[in-house]
PDB file of C-alpha atoms and ligand atoms in Angstrom:
ATOM      1  CA  MET A 113      -0.354  -0.088  -0.216  1.00  0.00           C
ATOM      2  CA  ASN A 114       0.783   3.031   0.230  1.00  0.00           C
ATOM      3  CA  ASN A 115       2.366   4.131  -3.275  1.00  0.00           C
ATOM      4  CA  LEU A 116       4.549   6.823  -4.287  1.00  0.00           C
ATOM      5  CA  TYR A 117       4.391   8.725  -7.732  1.00  0.00           C
ATOM      6  CA  ARG A 118       6.737  10.503  -8.698  1.00  0.00           C
ATOM      7  CA  ILE A 119       5.887  14.453  -9.204  1.00  0.00           C
ATOM      8  CA  HIS A 120       6.514  15.370 -12.884  1.00  0.00           C
ATOM      9  CA  CYS A 121       7.210  19.005 -13.638  1.00  0.00           C
ATOM     10  CA  PRO A 122       4.652  20.381 -15.356  1.00  0.00           C
ATOM     11  CA  VAL A 123       6.930  22.904 -17.237  1.00  0.00           C
ATOM     12  CA  CYS A 124       9.018  20.309 -18.936  1.00  0.00           C
ATOM     13  CA  ARG A 125       7.169  16.829 -17.890  1.00  0.00           C
ATOM     14  CA  ASN A 126      10.655  15.631 -16.174  1.00  0.00           C
ATOM     15  CA  LYS A 127      10.405  13.825 -13.638  1.00  0.00           C
ATOM     16  CA  THR A 128      11.840  15.734 -10.162  1.00  0.00           C
ATOM     17  CA  ARG A 129      13.068  14.227  -7.033  1.00  0.00           C
ATOM     18  CA  ASP A 130       9.685  14.557  -5.143  1.00  0.00           C
ATOM     19  CA  ARG A 131       7.395  11.830  -4.634  1.00  0.00           C
ATOM     20  CA  ILE A 132       3.820  12.016  -3.652  1.00  0.00           C
ATOM     21  CA  ARG A 133       1.470   9.319  -2.062  1.00  0.00           C
ATOM     22  CA  GLU A 134      -2.056   8.945  -2.807  1.00  0.00           C
ATOM     23  CA  ASP A 135      -2.980  10.327   0.316  1.00  0.00           C
ATOM     24  CA  THR A 136      -0.187  13.350  -0.009  1.00  0.00           C
ATOM     25  CA  VAL A 137      -1.666  16.903  -0.089  1.00  0.00           C
ATOM     26  CA  LEU A 138      -0.205  19.835  -0.524  1.00  0.00           C
ATOM     27  CA  LYS A 139      -0.574  23.681  -1.046  1.00  0.00           C
ATOM     28  CA  ASN A 140       1.918  26.383  -2.227  1.00  0.00           C
ATOM     29  CA  TYR A 141       5.225  23.681  -2.644  1.00  0.00           C
ATOM     30  CA  PRO A 142       7.571  24.467  -4.496  1.00  0.00           C
ATOM     31  CA  LEU A 143       8.948  21.942  -6.914  1.00  0.00           C
ATOM     32  CA  TYR A 144      12.039  21.893  -7.791  1.00  0.00           C
ATOM     33  CA  CYS A 145      12.785  20.794 -11.398  1.00  0.00           C
ATOM     34  CA  PRO A 146      16.396  19.283 -12.191  1.00  0.00           C
ATOM     35  CA  LYS A 147      16.257  19.788 -15.534  1.00  0.00           C
ATOM     36  CA  CYS A 148      14.423  23.636 -15.539  1.00  0.00           C
ATOM     37  CA  LYS A 149      16.549  24.358 -12.672  1.00  0.00           C
ATOM     38  CA  GLN A 150      13.477  26.327 -11.469  1.00  0.00           C
ATOM     39  CA  GLU A 151      10.918  26.020  -8.754  1.00  0.00           C
ATOM     40  CA  THR A 152       7.337  26.102  -9.185  1.00  0.00           C
ATOM     41  CA  LEU A 153       4.695  26.619  -7.124  1.00  0.00           C
ATOM     42  CA  ILE A 154       2.080  23.427  -6.731  1.00  0.00           C
ATOM     43  CA  LYS A 155      -0.652  22.318  -4.987  1.00  0.00           C
ATOM     44  CA  VAL A 156      -1.092  18.634  -4.646  1.00  0.00           C
ATOM     45  CA  LYS A 157      -4.777  16.977  -3.648  1.00  0.00           C
ATOM     46  CA  ASN A 158      -5.901  13.010  -4.773  1.00  0.00           C
ATOM     47  CA  LEU A 159      -2.796  12.790  -6.837  1.00  0.00           C
ATOM     48  CA  GLN A 160      -3.900  15.761  -9.088  1.00  0.00           C
ATOM     49  CA  ILE A 161      -1.080  18.182  -9.151  1.00  0.00           C
ATOM     50  CA  THR A 162      -1.970  21.776  -9.915  1.00  0.00           C
ATOM     51  CA  THR A 163       0.300  24.630 -10.644  1.00  0.00           C
ATOM     52  CA  ILE A 164       0.001  27.774  -8.874  1.00  0.00           C
ATOM     53  CA  THR A 165       0.383  31.534 -10.070  1.00  0.00           C
ATOM     54  CA  GLU A 166       1.512  33.745  -8.036  1.00  0.00           C
ATOM     55  CA  PRO A 167      -0.336  36.921  -8.138  1.00  0.00           C
ATOM     56  CA  ASP A 168       2.439  38.815  -7.435  1.00  0.00           C
ATOM     57  CA  THR A 169       3.950  37.646 -10.437  1.00  0.00           C
ATOM     58  CA  LEU A 170       0.490  38.719 -12.515  1.00  0.00           C
ATOM     59  CA  ASP A 171       0.120  41.975 -15.017  1.00  0.00           C
ATOM     60  CA  ALA A 172      -2.343  43.327 -13.149  1.00  0.00           C
ATOM     61  CA  GLU A 173      -5.372  40.674 -15.023  1.00  0.00           C
ATOM     62  CA  PRO A 174      -8.352  40.879 -13.587  1.00  0.00           C
ATOM     63  CA  MET A 175      -9.661  37.813 -12.272  1.00  0.00           C
ATOM     64  CA  ASN A 176     -12.636  36.612 -13.799  1.00  0.00           C
ATOM     65  CA  LEU A 177     -14.441  34.238 -11.683  1.00  0.00           C
TER      66      LEU A 177
HETATM   67 ZN1   ZN B  87      11.173  21.001 -15.951  1.00  0.00          ZN
END
């Protein structure tokens, strides 16, 4: 039980060194990709990995919810 899954980089799809379990929950996790050599903020729940765009890095675009 409790298989470990490699997180793939959302930018280049390469495997990262990070692993998650089925019950892993991450929020604002800086995922480091050894290939891109950059960090991407992600959140993880139920093995669903979502990238987070920091509001600071956006150019004042209106949020349409
Ligand atoms: Zn990458």
